[in-house]
Structure formats: C-alpha cells, structure tokens
XYZ file of C-alpha atoms in Angstrom:
306
model
C -0.036 0.129 0.182
C 1.215 3.221 -1.096
C -0.441 7.215 -1.282
C 2.850 9.610 -2.031
C 2.955 11.870 1.087
C 3.604 15.248 -0.977
C 0.369 15.158 -2.380
C -1.068 15.029 0.996
C 1.490 18.270 1.832
C -0.128 19.715 -1.029
C -3.227 18.617 -0.135
C -2.878 20.200 3.198
C -1.913 23.575 1.630
C -4.212 23.918 -0.248
C -6.403 24.936 2.888
C -4.202 27.324 4.616
C -6.297 30.012 2.228
C -9.130 29.611 4.769
C -7.292 30.102 7.829
C -9.420 32.932 8.222
C -12.507 31.400 8.315
C -11.679 29.810 11.383
C -14.930 29.997 13.641
C -13.756 28.018 16.319
C -10.444 26.888 18.573
C -10.808 24.203 20.839
C -7.801 22.784 22.324
C -5.617 21.475 25.206
C -1.994 21.949 25.922
C -0.627 19.538 28.917
C 2.914 19.954 31.007
C 3.523 16.834 32.745
C 6.468 14.985 35.212
C 6.685 11.429 35.285
C 8.634 9.291 37.860
C 8.397 5.821 36.862
C 10.369 2.488 38.728
C 11.412 -0.126 35.998
C 11.378 -3.595 37.540
C 14.825 -5.968 36.230
C 17.724 -4.144 37.725
C 16.827 -0.892 34.990
C 17.222 2.230 36.768
C 14.542 4.810 37.821
C 13.374 7.462 35.239
C 12.037 11.057 35.534
C 10.434 12.560 32.661
C 9.260 15.647 31.255
C 6.031 15.650 28.793
C 4.607 18.521 26.872
C 1.629 17.385 24.779
C -0.903 19.836 22.893
C -3.987 18.766 20.820
C -6.680 20.711 19.461
C -9.024 21.709 16.259
C -9.714 24.638 13.890
C -13.146 25.112 13.630
C -13.918 26.492 9.765
C -17.214 27.992 8.631
C -17.484 25.897 5.284
C -17.833 22.566 7.257
C -14.057 22.328 6.747
C -12.050 21.662 10.412
C -7.788 21.025 11.200
C -7.279 18.468 13.952
C -3.566 19.132 15.396
C -2.030 17.628 17.964
C 1.968 17.078 19.167
C 3.900 15.494 21.924
C 7.586 16.101 22.726
C 8.146 13.390 25.430
C 12.183 13.507 27.370
C 12.769 10.751 29.658
C 16.089 10.651 32.115
C 16.993 7.453 33.346
C 19.146 7.326 36.670
C 21.720 6.126 34.565
C 22.860 4.817 30.946
C 21.391 7.161 28.031
C 17.734 9.067 27.837
C 15.096 8.296 25.619
C 12.397 10.867 23.980
C 9.362 10.611 21.771
C 8.718 13.531 19.470
C 5.820 13.393 17.125
C 3.528 15.872 15.288
C 0.432 15.825 13.197
C -2.742 16.671 11.533
C -5.989 15.642 10.091
C -7.744 17.913 7.462
C -11.539 17.305 7.856
C -15.062 17.232 5.974
C -17.982 17.178 7.858
C -21.766 16.891 5.775
C -24.824 18.189 7.702
C -26.145 14.839 8.633
C -22.931 13.864 10.556
C -20.642 12.217 7.843
C -17.128 13.109 7.941
C -14.036 11.990 5.733
C -10.361 13.770 5.615
C -6.545 12.346 5.263
C -3.626 12.272 7.550
C -0.627 13.472 8.255
C 2.104 12.866 10.762
C 5.692 12.417 11.660
C 7.584 10.338 14.944
C 10.846 10.090 16.232
C 10.702 6.983 18.806
C 13.717 6.567 20.808
C 13.256 3.820 24.007
C 16.910 3.619 25.050
C 17.236 0.052 23.952
C 13.661 -1.603 25.686
C 12.278 -2.435 21.771
C 15.612 -2.802 19.659
C 16.556 -0.153 17.642
C 15.467 4.178 17.239
C 12.317 4.428 14.978
C 12.009 7.667 12.312
C 8.308 7.561 10.735
C 6.218 9.790 8.457
C 2.150 8.118 8.810
C -0.331 9.390 5.870
C -3.717 8.114 4.990
C -7.760 8.862 4.789
C -10.331 9.024 7.337
C -14.093 7.989 7.395
C -16.941 7.739 10.139
C -19.320 9.669 12.234
C -19.464 12.913 13.819
C -22.439 12.971 16.348
C -22.830 14.978 19.676
C -23.886 11.161 21.121
C -21.660 8.817 19.163
C -17.904 9.381 17.272
C -16.810 7.161 14.658
C -14.089 7.330 12.629
C -11.932 4.526 10.384
C -9.030 5.288 9.342
C -6.357 3.379 6.104
C -3.116 4.846 5.348
C 0.783 3.850 5.597
C 3.828 4.523 6.954
C 7.518 5.331 6.273
C 10.210 3.786 8.836
C 13.507 2.923 9.772
C 13.045 -0.845 10.085
C 12.251 -3.359 12.730
C 14.581 -5.818 10.482
C 16.810 -4.149 8.141
C 16.953 -0.919 6.798
C 13.845 0.657 5.706
C 10.278 -0.532 5.529
C 6.578 -0.140 4.684
C 3.701 -0.122 6.689
C 0.052 -1.015 6.419
C -2.060 1.084 8.784
C -5.859 0.798 9.415
C -8.144 0.826 12.531
C -10.833 2.409 14.483
C -11.980 5.099 17.054
C -15.569 4.848 18.515
C -16.190 7.614 21.371
C -19.614 7.915 23.399
C -20.721 10.871 24.813
C -23.693 10.504 27.052
C -23.264 14.560 28.833
C -21.551 17.150 28.494
C -19.557 16.181 31.208
C -18.768 11.773 30.279
C -16.784 10.558 27.901
C -16.072 6.950 27.165
C -13.388 5.703 24.139
C -12.248 3.142 22.343
C -9.668 1.807 19.463
C -8.345 -0.658 17.990
C -5.468 -0.666 15.342
C -3.442 -2.623 12.891
C 0.626 -2.060 11.303
C 1.058 -4.455 9.395
C 5.040 -4.106 8.227
C 6.888 -4.905 5.457
C 10.883 -5.170 4.798
C 13.144 -6.487 2.763
C 14.031 -9.254 5.638
C 11.247 -9.595 6.996
C 7.242 -8.857 7.356
C 5.831 -8.907 11.093
C 2.588 -6.800 12.794
C 1.862 -4.928 16.048
C -1.460 -4.172 16.955
C -3.026 -1.660 19.371
C -6.265 -1.914 21.149
C -7.798 0.423 24.592
C -10.724 1.946 25.805
C -10.651 5.431 28.225
C -12.988 7.641 29.735
C -13.308 10.844 31.514
C -15.857 11.903 33.899
C -16.295 15.987 34.837
C -17.634 16.602 38.267
C -19.937 19.581 39.207
C -17.086 20.911 42.106
C -14.015 20.840 40.081
C -13.177 17.114 40.543
C -12.310 14.559 37.616
C -11.702 11.067 36.980
C -10.095 9.432 34.357
C -9.037 6.065 33.262
C -7.321 3.972 30.804
C -5.723 0.743 29.354
C -4.454 -0.164 25.951
C -2.518 -3.290 24.829
C 0.020 -4.105 22.184
C 1.254 -7.246 20.246
C 4.620 -6.834 18.850
C 5.352 -9.667 16.861
C 8.886 -9.015 15.739
C 10.259 -9.060 18.829
C 7.228 -11.355 20.147
C 6.760 -8.338 23.322
C 3.321 -7.922 24.770
C 2.402 -4.681 26.420
C -0.007 -3.706 28.490
C 0.126 -0.351 30.005
C -3.117 1.305 31.752
C -3.442 4.083 34.438
C -6.078 5.550 37.296
C -6.234 9.104 37.756
C -7.945 12.387 39.384
C -7.906 16.325 38.020
C -8.988 19.618 39.602
C -9.812 22.724 37.272
C -8.807 25.686 39.807
C -11.346 28.136 37.405
C -13.811 26.671 40.439
C -11.982 29.118 42.410
C -9.728 31.341 41.361
C -9.458 33.269 37.616
C -6.986 30.448 36.902
C -8.024 28.390 33.732
C -6.022 25.157 34.290
C -6.402 21.837 35.611
C -3.950 19.996 37.810
C -3.521 15.880 37.636
C -2.327 12.959 39.509
C -2.420 9.740 37.975
C -0.825 6.277 38.881
C -0.049 4.228 36.223
C 1.738 0.690 34.798
C 2.698 -0.907 31.184
C 3.865 -4.447 31.586
C 6.280 -5.308 28.723
C 6.475 -9.073 28.294
C 9.437 -9.925 26.335
C 10.660 -13.407 25.553
C 12.232 -15.123 29.355
C 11.630 -11.666 31.772
C 8.931 -9.511 32.113
C 9.487 -5.422 32.767
C 7.254 -3.554 34.879
C 7.258 0.775 34.270
C 4.847 2.020 37.404
C 5.161 5.526 36.957
C 3.362 8.289 39.044
C 2.207 11.049 36.991
C 1.651 15.068 37.464
C -0.158 17.624 34.723
C -0.945 21.095 34.760
C -3.515 20.924 31.715
C -4.432 24.550 29.774
C -7.655 24.907 27.576
C -6.949 26.522 25.044
C -10.095 28.907 22.850
C -13.093 27.493 23.985
C -13.284 24.933 26.961
C -12.742 21.027 26.474
C -14.218 18.159 28.998
C -10.865 15.956 28.230
C -8.529 13.376 30.463
C -5.201 15.067 30.678
C -3.508 14.207 27.830
C 0.112 12.366 29.368
C -2.496 10.420 30.561
C -2.955 6.348 29.852
C -6.513 7.751 29.412
C -5.900 9.902 26.870
C -3.768 7.546 25.072
C -6.055 4.810 24.769
C -9.340 7.083 24.405
C -7.117 9.382 20.948
C -4.173 7.664 18.983
C -2.112 8.161 16.711
C -2.466 6.623 13.672
C 0.350 3.406 13.923
C 0.431 1.417 16.676
C 3.788 1.750 17.604
C 3.506 5.374 18.216
C 0.258 4.223 20.287
C 2.587 2.377 23.061
C 5.359 4.587 23.317
C 3.133 7.521 24.094
C 2.085 4.803 26.887
C 5.798 4.100 28.487
C 6.601 6.690 30.808
C-alpha cells in the first residue's frame, strides 16, 4: 500500500487560504512530569512531557485537528529516551454528521534499547466516519515510511477504528483498535494495539479518568499492557486560573521472551484549555492515549511508556 506523502502535503497547503474563516478554536495543552520505577534491574526514570491537541473549525464544513507530543525520559543511569511526534487531520463534515479526511504524522521514537533500535516514521492516509453529539466513529487506512524493525527501511500498512460515546457533556467513553502490517526486505511482521478509556467531570471541579491499552509486537514477540487511573481538579472553580492539575498512577507491563519488565509511574500534569473550554482527560494520561491515538500502533505504545 503506497500513498504519496507529497500529495497529502499539497492538499494540506491548499487549506491555508481558509485559515481566516476559522470560527472555533478548541484544545488543550498539558505540561507533565512523571517518575517511573522500572523492574528487572533497570534504572528509575524521570520524565518531562509537553502535549498539545486542538481543532480549528471553519465555516465551510472543514476542520483541522492538530496534535503533538514531546517527551524526554532521563534514567538514573544510561542514555536518555524520548518521543517526538506531530500530526494533523484535515476533515470535511457533512451537515448530517458523516466526515471524511486525510492525515499526516511524523514520529521520532527512542526507547533507549527497550524495544531494539530507534524508529523514525512518517504516516499518512485517509479517514472516514461519523461525528455526532452522542456517538463518534472513525476508520482510517494509510501507510508509514519508517526505519525498519529488521533491515534498513520498511513500509507499513496501517488501519484501525476509533469510537466514542458522549452521553453527557461531562462524560466521555472511547476505544480504539488498530494494526500496522510491516513489510521490510528481510522479514514481515505486525503490531496490533487496542484500548479503552473514560473521563468524567464532577460539578465541583474534580474529575476522574482511566484507561487501558494493549499492544502485541510480533517482530520481537512482545506483549505490552498499559493502564492508569487518575484524578484532576479545575482551579477555575475557585480562582481566575484556567488550569487543571492532575495526578495519575500508571503501569506498563512489557512481556518479552524470558523476562518481564514493569514500568510503574506517578504522573503529574497541568492542563490549560486553548480557546473554548473542553472536557477531556489530561494529555499525558493513559486514558487520553487509549481514547485518542496515533495512526500507527507502535507510536501509540511509545506514548504510553513514560
């Protein structure tokens, strides 16, 4: 499966003249810190993160979803690890709710040897689904050009589904399933990811959020399960401070051949709304990673790690 990245970039550039028509801007930015205890004799890790996600809504039915993450993990000994990814989805929504779009993402992934070599990946493809006030569902199909798990380079075919259910303005449930089929010169493999998350805001400013995700990485015979539970408080309830503070307890269990690795994390976050107010889990949480994922399965795992 091959889609020309240059064609997608050209389509994105064609939307720039519409920027002045933006009617709505909503989003979040989360500044996070995490302390992680890693089993198996590995060093403890201190991590800093900056995540952002938002939507520009236009009068003509178009919208542009943007998101990005920068994460830096500093072990007590050994080399650093990090994640940098950024992406966008250009959507067109019909009046009755159906939506179609194109996406483009870039990710640079460094696990400091935990999952083998570092990976640089550019993902691109098509999306389609339904965006209603109660139910949201979106399919995607695309590809990734990446440095290979085995060999020099590889081509990935990515496909998956995200679904959401919003029974009230204060409660959200969402889930994902996705798969990346990886084709390199030396071997073929696949990565599968699935997860579910929820967020609920209480009237007194407190919120709770939880999420769980599972990844199966066939190339290295690795299973990974990430889950977390957290609470937040919106300071705008007591002061003119548009910020939410959050605390999450999370664990990622990685099960490769011969040994298990548990990464237990305590995550702190400060989330600031961008534009209009939104109800969402902090972007550095397991809940957010399960509810709103990247468009390839391996990037989703790296976002959950620290």
